[in-house]
Coordinates of C-alpha atoms in Angstrom, one line a residue:
X863 CA 54.9 93.4 105.9
X864 CA 57.2 91.3 103.8
X865 CA 56.9 87.6 102.9
X866 CA 59.0 84.6 101.9
X867 CA 58.7 83.0 98.5
X868 CA 59.8 79.5 97.6
X869 CA 61.8 79.9 94.4
X870 CA 62.0 76.1 93.7
X871 CA 58.3 75.5 93.5
X872 CA 55.3 77.1 91.8
X873 CA 52.8 78.9 94.0
X874 CA 50.0 78.4 91.4
X875 CA 50.7 75.2 89.4
X876 CA 48.5 74.3 86.5
X877 CA 46.2 71.3 86.9
X878 CA 48.0 68.0 86.0
X879 CA 51.5 69.3 86.4
X880 CA 53.8 66.6 87.8
X881 CA 54.7 66.6 91.5
X882 CA 58.2 67.4 92.7
X883 CA 60.1 64.2 93.3
X884 CA 62.1 65.7 96.1
X885 CA 59.4 67.7 97.9
X886 CA 56.0 66.1 98.3
X887 CA 52.9 68.1 97.4
X888 CA 55.0 70.7 95.5
X889 CA 55.3 71.4 91.8
X890 CA 58.9 72.2 90.7
X891 CA 59.6 75.5 89.0
X892 CA 62.3 76.1 86.4
X893 CA 64.6 77.3 89.2
X894 CA 64.3 74.1 91.1
X895 CA 67.7 73.1 92.5
X896 CA 69.4 76.2 91.2
X897 CA 70.8 78.7 93.7
X898 CA 69.3 79.5 97.1
X899 CA 65.7 78.3 97.6
X900 CA 64.1 81.0 99.8
X901 CA 63.5 84.6 98.7
X902 CA 62.8 87.3 101.2
X903 CA 60.5 90.0 99.7
X904 CA 59.6 93.3 101.3
X905 CA 59.0 96.9 100.5
X906 CA 61.6 99.6 101.2
X907 CA 60.7 103.0 102.7
X908 CA 60.4 104.3 99.1
X909 CA 57.7 101.7 98.4
X910 CA 59.9 99.8 96.0
X911 CA 60.1 96.0 96.5
X912 CA 63.5 94.6 97.6
X913 CA 64.5 90.9 97.5
X914 CA 67.3 88.7 98.9
X915 CA 68.0 85.0 98.6
X916 CA 68.6 82.7 101.5
X917 CA 69.5 79.1 102.1
X918 CA 66.8 78.3 104.6
X919 CA 63.3 79.5 105.4
X920 CA 64.4 80.6 108.9
X921 CA 67.1 82.8 107.4
X922 CA 64.7 84.4 105.0
X923 CA 62.2 85.1 107.8
X924 CA 64.9 86.7 110.0
X925 CA 65.9 88.9 107.1
X926 CA 62.4 90.3 106.8
X927 CA 62.1 90.9 110.5
X928 CA 65.5 92.7 110.4
X929 CA 64.5 94.9 107.5
X930 CA 61.0 95.8 108.9
X931 CA 62.6 96.7 112.3
X932 CA 65.2 98.9 110.5
X933 CA 62.4 100.8 108.7
X934 CA 60.7 101.4 112.0
X935 CA 63.8 102.8 113.7
X936 CA 64.9 104.8 110.7
X937 CA 68.2 102.9 110.3
X938 CA 67.2 101.1 107.1
X939 CA 69.8 100.9 104.3
X940 CA 69.1 99.5 100.9
X941 CA 71.2 96.3 100.8
X942 CA 72.0 96.9 97.1
X943 CA 73.2 100.4 97.6
X944 CA 76.5 99.3 99.0
X945 CA 77.2 97.4 95.7
X946 CA 78.2 100.6 94.0
X947 CA 81.9 100.7 93.2
X948 CA 84.3 102.8 95.3
X949 CA 85.6 104.7 92.3
X950 CA 82.2 105.4 90.9
X951 CA 80.9 106.8 94.2
X952 CA 84.0 108.8 94.9
X953 CA 84.1 110.6 91.5
X954 CA 80.4 110.8 90.7
X955 CA 78.9 111.4 94.2
X956 CA 81.5 112.6 96.6
X957 CA 83.5 114.9 94.4
X958 CA 80.6 116.9 93.1
X959 CA 79.2 117.3 96.6
X960 CA 82.3 119.1 97.8
X961 CA 82.0 122.9 98.0
X962 CA 85.3 123.7 96.4
X963 CA 86.6 125.7 93.4
X964 CA 87.6 124.3 90.1
X965 CA 91.3 124.2 91.0
X966 CA 90.7 122.4 94.2
X967 CA 88.4 119.9 92.4
X968 CA 91.3 119.1 90.1
X969 CA 93.6 118.6 93.1
X970 CA 91.0 116.3 94.8
X971 CA 90.4 114.3 91.7
X972 CA 94.1 113.8 91.3
X973 CA 94.4 112.4 94.9
X974 CA 91.5 110.0 94.3
X975 CA 92.9 108.8 90.9
X976 CA 96.5 108.3 92.2
X977 CA 95.9 106.7 95.6
X978 CA 92.4 105.5 96.2
X979 CA 91.1 104.2 92.9
X980 CA 94.1 102.1 92.0
X981 CA 93.6 100.1 95.2
X982 CA 89.8 100.1 95.6
X983 CA 88.3 101.6 92.5
X984 CA 86.4 98.5 91.4
X985 CA 85.6 97.3 94.9
X986 CA 82.0 97.5 96.1
X987 CA 81.6 100.0 98.9
X988 CA 80.2 97.5 101.4
X989 CA 83.1 95.1 100.8
X990 CA 85.9 97.2 102.2
X991 CA 86.9 96.1 105.7
X992 CA 88.5 98.0 108.6
X993 CA 91.6 95.9 108.3
X994 CA 91.9 96.8 104.7
X995 CA 91.4 100.5 105.5
X996 CA 94.2 100.4 108.0
X997 CA 96.5 98.6 105.5
X998 CA 95.7 101.2 102.8
X999 CA 96.8 104.0 105.1
X1000 CA 100.1 102.3 105.6
X1001 CA 100.5 101.9 101.8
X1002 CA 100.5 105.7 101.5
X1003 CA 104.0 105.6 103.1
X1004 CA 105.3 102.1 102.2
X1005 CA 104.1 102.0 98.6
X1006 CA 103.5 105.5 97.5
X1007 CA 106.3 107.0 99.6
X1008 CA 104.4 109.9 100.9
X1009 CA 105.9 111.8 103.9
X1010 CA 105.3 114.8 106.1
X1011 CA 101.7 115.8 106.2
X1012 CA 100.7 114.2 102.9
X1013 CA 99.7 110.8 104.2
X1014 CA 97.2 112.5 106.5
X1015 CA 96.0 114.8 103.7
X1016 CA 95.4 112.0 101.3
X1017 CA 93.8 109.7 103.9
X1018 CA 91.4 112.5 104.9
X1019 CA 89.9 112.5 101.4
X1020 CA 89.3 108.7 101.4
X1021 CA 87.8 108.8 104.9
X1022 CA 85.5 111.6 103.8
X1023 CA 84.3 109.5 100.8
X1024 CA 83.2 106.7 103.2
X1025 CA 81.7 109.2 105.7
X1026 CA 79.4 110.6 102.9
X1027 CA 78.5 107.0 102.0
X1028 CA 77.3 106.5 105.5
X1029 CA 75.3 109.7 105.4
X1030 CA 73.8 108.7 102.1
X1031 CA 72.7 105.4 103.5
X1032 CA 75.0 103.5 101.0
X1033 CA 76.7 101.7 103.8
X1034 CA 75.9 101.3 107.5
X1035 CA 79.4 102.1 108.9
X1036 CA 82.6 103.4 107.4
X1037 CA 85.5 100.9 107.3
X1038 CA 87.7 103.7 108.8
X1039 CA 85.6 103.7 112.0
X1040 CA 88.0 102.8 114.8
X1041 CA 91.0 103.2 112.5
X1042 CA 93.2 106.1 113.7
X1043 CA 94.0 108.6 110.9
X1044 CA 97.6 109.1 110.0
X1045 CA 99.3 111.7 112.2
X1046 CA 100.3 114.9 110.7
X1047 CA 104.1 115.0 110.6
X1048 CA 105.0 118.4 109.1
X1049 CA 108.6 119.3 108.7
X1050 CA 109.5 122.2 111.1
X1051 CA 109.7 125.4 109.1
X1052 CA 113.0 127.3 109.2
X1053 CA 112.0 130.8 107.9
X1054 CA 114.6 133.4 106.9
X1055 CA 115.3 136.0 109.5
X1056 CA 115.0 139.7 108.9
X1057 CA 118.6 140.3 107.9
X1058 CA 118.3 137.5 105.3
X1059 CA 115.1 138.9 103.9
X1060 CA 116.7 142.3 103.6
X1061 CA 119.7 140.8 101.7
X1062 CA 117.2 139.2 99.3
X1063 CA 115.4 142.5 98.8
X1064 CA 118.7 144.3 98.2
X1065 CA 119.8 141.6 95.7
X1066 CA 116.6 141.8 93.6
X1067 CA 117.4 142.9 90.1
X1068 CA 114.0 144.5 89.3
X1069 CA 111.6 146.7 91.1
X1070 CA 108.9 144.0 90.6
X1071 CA 110.8 141.4 92.5
X1072 CA 112.1 143.8 95.1
X1073 CA 108.6 145.0 96.0
X1074 CA 107.1 141.5 95.8
X1075 CA 109.8 140.1 98.2
X1076 CA 109.4 143.0 100.7
X1077 CA 105.6 142.9 100.6
X1078 CA 105.5 139.1 101.0
X1079 CA 107.6 139.4 104.1
X1080 CA 105.3 142.1 105.6
X1081 CA 102.0 140.4 104.8
X1082 CA 102.5 136.7 104.6
X1083 CA 100.6 136.4 101.3
X1084 CA 100.7 133.2 99.4
X1085 CA 102.4 133.2 96.0
X1086 CA 99.1 133.1 94.1
X1087 CA 97.6 135.8 96.4
X1088 CA 100.6 138.1 95.9
X1089 CA 100.7 137.6 92.1
X1090 CA 96.9 138.2 91.9
X1091 CA 96.9 141.4 94.0
X1092 CA 95.0 144.2 92.3
X1093 CA 95.1 148.0 93.1
X1094 CA 91.6 148.5 94.4
X1095 CA 92.2 146.0 97.2
X1096 CA 94.9 148.2 98.7
X1097 CA 93.6 150.7 101.2
X1098 CA 96.4 153.3 101.2
X1099 CA 94.5 155.7 103.6
X1100 CA 93.9 153.2 106.4
X1101 CA 96.9 150.9 105.8
X1102 CA 95.1 147.7 104.9
X1103 CA 95.1 145.0 102.3
X1104 CA 92.0 143.0 101.3
X1105 CA 92.8 139.5 100.1
X1106 CA 90.0 138.1 98.0
X1107 CA 91.4 136.1 95.1
X1108 CA 94.5 134.3 93.7
X1109 CA 96.2 133.9 90.4
X1110 CA 96.3 130.3 89.3
X1111 CA 97.3 128.3 86.3
X1112 CA 95.5 125.4 84.7
X1113 CA 96.5 123.3 81.8
X1114 CA 94.4 124.2 78.8
X1115 CA 93.1 127.3 80.5
X1116 CA 96.3 129.3 81.2
X1117 CA 96.4 131.9 84.0
X1118 CA 93.2 133.2 85.5
X1119 CA 91.8 134.7 88.7
X1120 CA 90.2 132.2 91.0
X1121 CA 88.5 132.3 94.4
X1122 CA 90.4 131.3 97.5
X1123 CA 90.2 127.8 98.7
X1124 CA 88.4 128.6 101.9
X1125 CA 86.3 131.5 103.3
X1126 CA 89.1 132.0 105.9
X1127 CA 91.4 133.0 103.1
X1128 CA 89.3 136.1 102.5
X1129 CA 90.9 138.4 105.0
X1130 CA 92.1 142.0 105.7
X1131 CA 95.8 142.4 106.5
X1132 CA 97.0 145.5 108.4
X1133 CA 99.9 147.1 106.5
X1134 CA 102.8 148.9 108.3
X1135 CA 103.5 152.4 106.9
X1136 CA 106.6 151.1 105.2
X1137 CA 104.5 148.7 103.1
X1138 CA 102.0 151.5 102.2
X1139 CA 104.9 153.7 101.1
X1140 CA 106.5 150.9 99.2
X1141 CA 103.4 150.1 97.2
X1142 CA 102.6 153.8 96.6
X1143 CA 106.0 154.4 95.1
X1144 CA 105.8 151.2 93.0
X1145 CA 102.4 152.1 91.6
X1146 CA 103.5 155.6 90.8
X1147 CA 106.4 154.2 88.8
X1148 CA 104.7 151.1 87.3
X1149 CA 101.1 151.8 86.5
X1150 CA 98.8 148.8 86.6
X1151 CA 96.7 148.0 83.4
X1152 CA 93.7 150.2 83.2
X1153 CA 91.6 147.8 81.1
X1154 CA 91.4 144.3 79.9
X1155 CA 91.4 140.9 81.8
X1156 CA 94.3 142.0 84.1
X1157 CA 92.9 145.4 85.0
X1158 CA 94.5 146.8 88.2
X1159 CA 97.0 143.9 88.5
X1160 CA 99.9 145.3 90.5
X1161 CA 102.7 142.9 89.4
X1162 CA 103.0 142.2 85.7
X1163 CA 105.6 141.2 83.2
X1164 CA 106.6 143.4 80.2
X1165 CA 103.5 143.7 78.0
X1166 CA 101.1 143.7 80.9
X1167 CA 100.8 139.9 81.3
X1168 CA 100.6 138.4 84.9
X1169 CA 103.5 136.8 86.6
X1170 CA 103.4 133.0 86.4
X1171 CA 104.4 130.8 89.3
X1172 CA 107.4 129.3 87.6
X1173 CA 108.6 132.7 86.5
X1174 CA 108.4 134.0 90.1
X1175 CA 110.2 130.8 91.4
X1176 CA 113.0 131.2 88.9
X1177 CA 113.4 134.9 89.8
X1178 CA 113.7 134.1 93.5
X1179 CA 116.2 131.3 92.9
X1180 CA 118.4 133.8 90.9
X1181 CA 118.1 136.4 93.7
X1182 CA 119.1 133.8 96.3
X1183 CA 122.2 133.0 94.3
X1184 CA 123.1 136.7 94.0
X1185 CA 122.5 137.3 97.7
X1186 CA 124.5 134.1 98.5
X1187 CA 121.8 132.7 100.8
X1188 CA 120.3 129.2 100.9
X1189 CA 117.7 128.6 98.2
X1190 CA 114.3 129.9 99.3
X1191 CA 110.7 129.5 98.1
X1192 CA 108.1 132.2 98.2
X1193 CA 106.2 130.3 100.9
X1194 CA 109.1 130.8 103.2
X1195 CA 108.5 134.5 103.2
X1196 CA 105.0 133.7 104.5
X1197 CA 106.7 131.6 107.3
X1198 CA 108.9 134.6 108.0
X1199 CA 105.9 136.8 108.5
X1200 CA 104.4 134.3 110.8
X1201 CA 107.6 134.0 112.8
X1202 CA 107.7 137.8 113.3
X1203 CA 104.1 137.9 114.6
X1204 CA 104.9 135.0 117.0
X1205 CA 108.1 136.6 118.2
X1206 CA 106.2 139.8 118.8
X1207 CA 103.7 138.1 121.1
X1208 CA 100.7 137.7 118.8
X1209 CA 98.4 134.9 119.9
X1210 CA 97.6 131.9 117.7
X1211 CA 94.1 133.1 116.8
X1212 CA 95.5 136.4 115.4
X1213 CA 98.2 134.6 113.5
X1214 CA 95.6 132.2 112.0
X1215 CA 93.5 135.2 110.8
X1216 CA 96.4 137.0 109.3
X1217 CA 97.6 133.9 107.4
X1218 CA 94.1 132.9 106.3
X1219 CA 94.2 129.4 107.8
X1220 CA 90.8 127.7 108.1
X1221 CA 91.4 126.8 111.7
X1222 CA 93.8 127.6 114.5
X1223 CA 94.8 123.9 114.7
X1224 CA 96.5 124.3 111.3
X1225 CA 98.4 127.3 112.5
X1226 CA 99.6 125.5 115.7
X1227 CA 100.6 122.4 113.7
X1228 CA 102.9 124.4 111.4
X1229 CA 104.3 126.9 113.9
X1230 CA 104.1 125.2 117.3
X1231 CA 107.9 125.0 117.5
X1232 CA 108.1 128.8 117.0
X1233 CA 105.8 129.4 119.9
X1234 CA 108.0 127.1 122.0
X1235 CA 111.0 129.2 121.0
X1236 CA 109.1 132.3 121.9
X1237 CA 108.2 130.8 125.3
X1238 CA 111.8 130.0 125.9
X1239 CA 112.8 133.6 125.1
X1240 CA 110.1 134.9 127.5
X1241 CA 111.6 132.8 130.3
X1242 CA 115.1 134.1 129.5
X1243 CA 113.9 137.7 129.5
X1244 CA 112.1 137.2 132.8
X1245 CA 115.1 135.4 134.4
X1246 CA 117.5 138.1 133.1
X1247 CA 115.2 140.9 134.5
X1248 CA 115.1 139.3 137.9
X1249 CA 118.9 138.7 138.0
X1250 CA 119.4 142.4 137.1
X1251 CA 116.9 143.4 139.8
X1252 CA 118.6 141.3 142.4
X1253 CA 122.0 142.5 141.4
X1254 CA 120.8 146.1 141.8
X1255 CA 119.3 145.3 145.2
X1256 CA 122.5 143.7 146.4
X1257 CA 124.6 146.6 145.2
X1258 CA 122.3 149.1 146.9
X1259 CA 122.5 147.0 150.1
X1260 CA 126.2 147.0 150.1
X1261 CA 126.4 150.8 149.7
X1262 CA 123.9 151.3 152.5
X1263 CA 125.7 148.9 154.7
X1264 CA 129.0 150.6 154.2
X1265 CA 127.5 154.0 155.0
X1266 CA 126.0 152.8 158.2
X1267 CA 129.0 150.9 159.5
X1268 CA 127.9 147.6 158.0
X1269 CA 124.4 147.4 159.5
X1270 CA 121.0 148.3 157.9
X1271 CA 118.2 149.0 160.3
X1272 CA 115.8 146.0 160.2
X1273 CA 112.7 148.3 159.6
X1274 CA 114.4 149.9 156.5
X1275 CA 116.0 146.9 154.8
X1276 CA 112.8 145.2 153.4
X1277 CA 111.5 148.5 152.1
X1278 CA 114.7 149.3 150.3
X1279 CA 114.8 145.8 148.7
X1280 CA 111.2 146.0 147.5
X1281 CA 111.8 149.5 146.1
X1282 CA 114.7 148.4 144.1
X1283 CA 112.9 145.3 142.7
X1284 CA 109.8 147.4 141.8
X1285 CA 112.0 149.9 139.9

């Protein structure tokens, strides 16, 4: 059990020491009249003593009761833990705790250093208020001019920092509690249709770009996944492609193979026979490296070096100009693949798995409008089919009526109509 100490007076005065002129029967200490008088002292769950200063004896006693009760209920939080600065906790505790690859860690650090630390970096964790959290989220748009899904993406990292602080018993409650997260506002994708994709393939000025374009449209691979594709991950016999890595670039490191961001990214994509034949012909003509760091890499530049992202982007822009289409990015071929699956009637879960999204909500958020278009086409197909059926029924009725003098026996008419609709 804790106890209260009187900082202004000595507990064991020496004989003959002068009495306090302000408090009878007390001997003043060196701290007399400086700061708050009463000190609450108690042991934390770890056995270490904690202290806090208070203006009155009653306040100090209440603090001890509060802390002892918190220990009993398991809700105790070290009052000094929340004094750690937001920037320190974010970079030294939260970031290392994330189960992410090196490239993603660099991305997350960049988000923290650009948007969170400039605003709250030197603030103590416990000092951030919900009103300030709400205002900070608005700054992402008004000050930092983020748009689309980026405000929500950036805010999710800050909210995660404070959630971990709650779990680590640094603070009792996150300042984002009760503050709605920014809504995702992705720009509706407008993927190229198949005729446009075929024009791009036709306009490609090298086998490398032609096959990469065609394969991207038939698999939905991300640029890094496509450029990092190796021969032993293509199952020519069963028509399947195993996605397990990506080619990335890092300043100071150059290009290298890296794990995918999420486990969902590791997936198997069924290949149509056209894609199998396309790859087989390309490999027969352009042999992948048999040794070295890029062993088995399908798409390389002259000399066996991998294709960099900027090089691939430049090539696609040149092809778009030659094909006289709107400028496109490699990711739009991924959207094309998704649109083909959706138009073909694939359900969201299948599309999610093919694209390697971590959850179906991500898939729906990006492609919801394409499903809406598919639903609309389904209604049109059904309506058109029923119109044709009714037209055929009426035509048959007219012929039957003419043959029988304008009258169809009542017992036969319903059977005739049902037969025509069923056909």
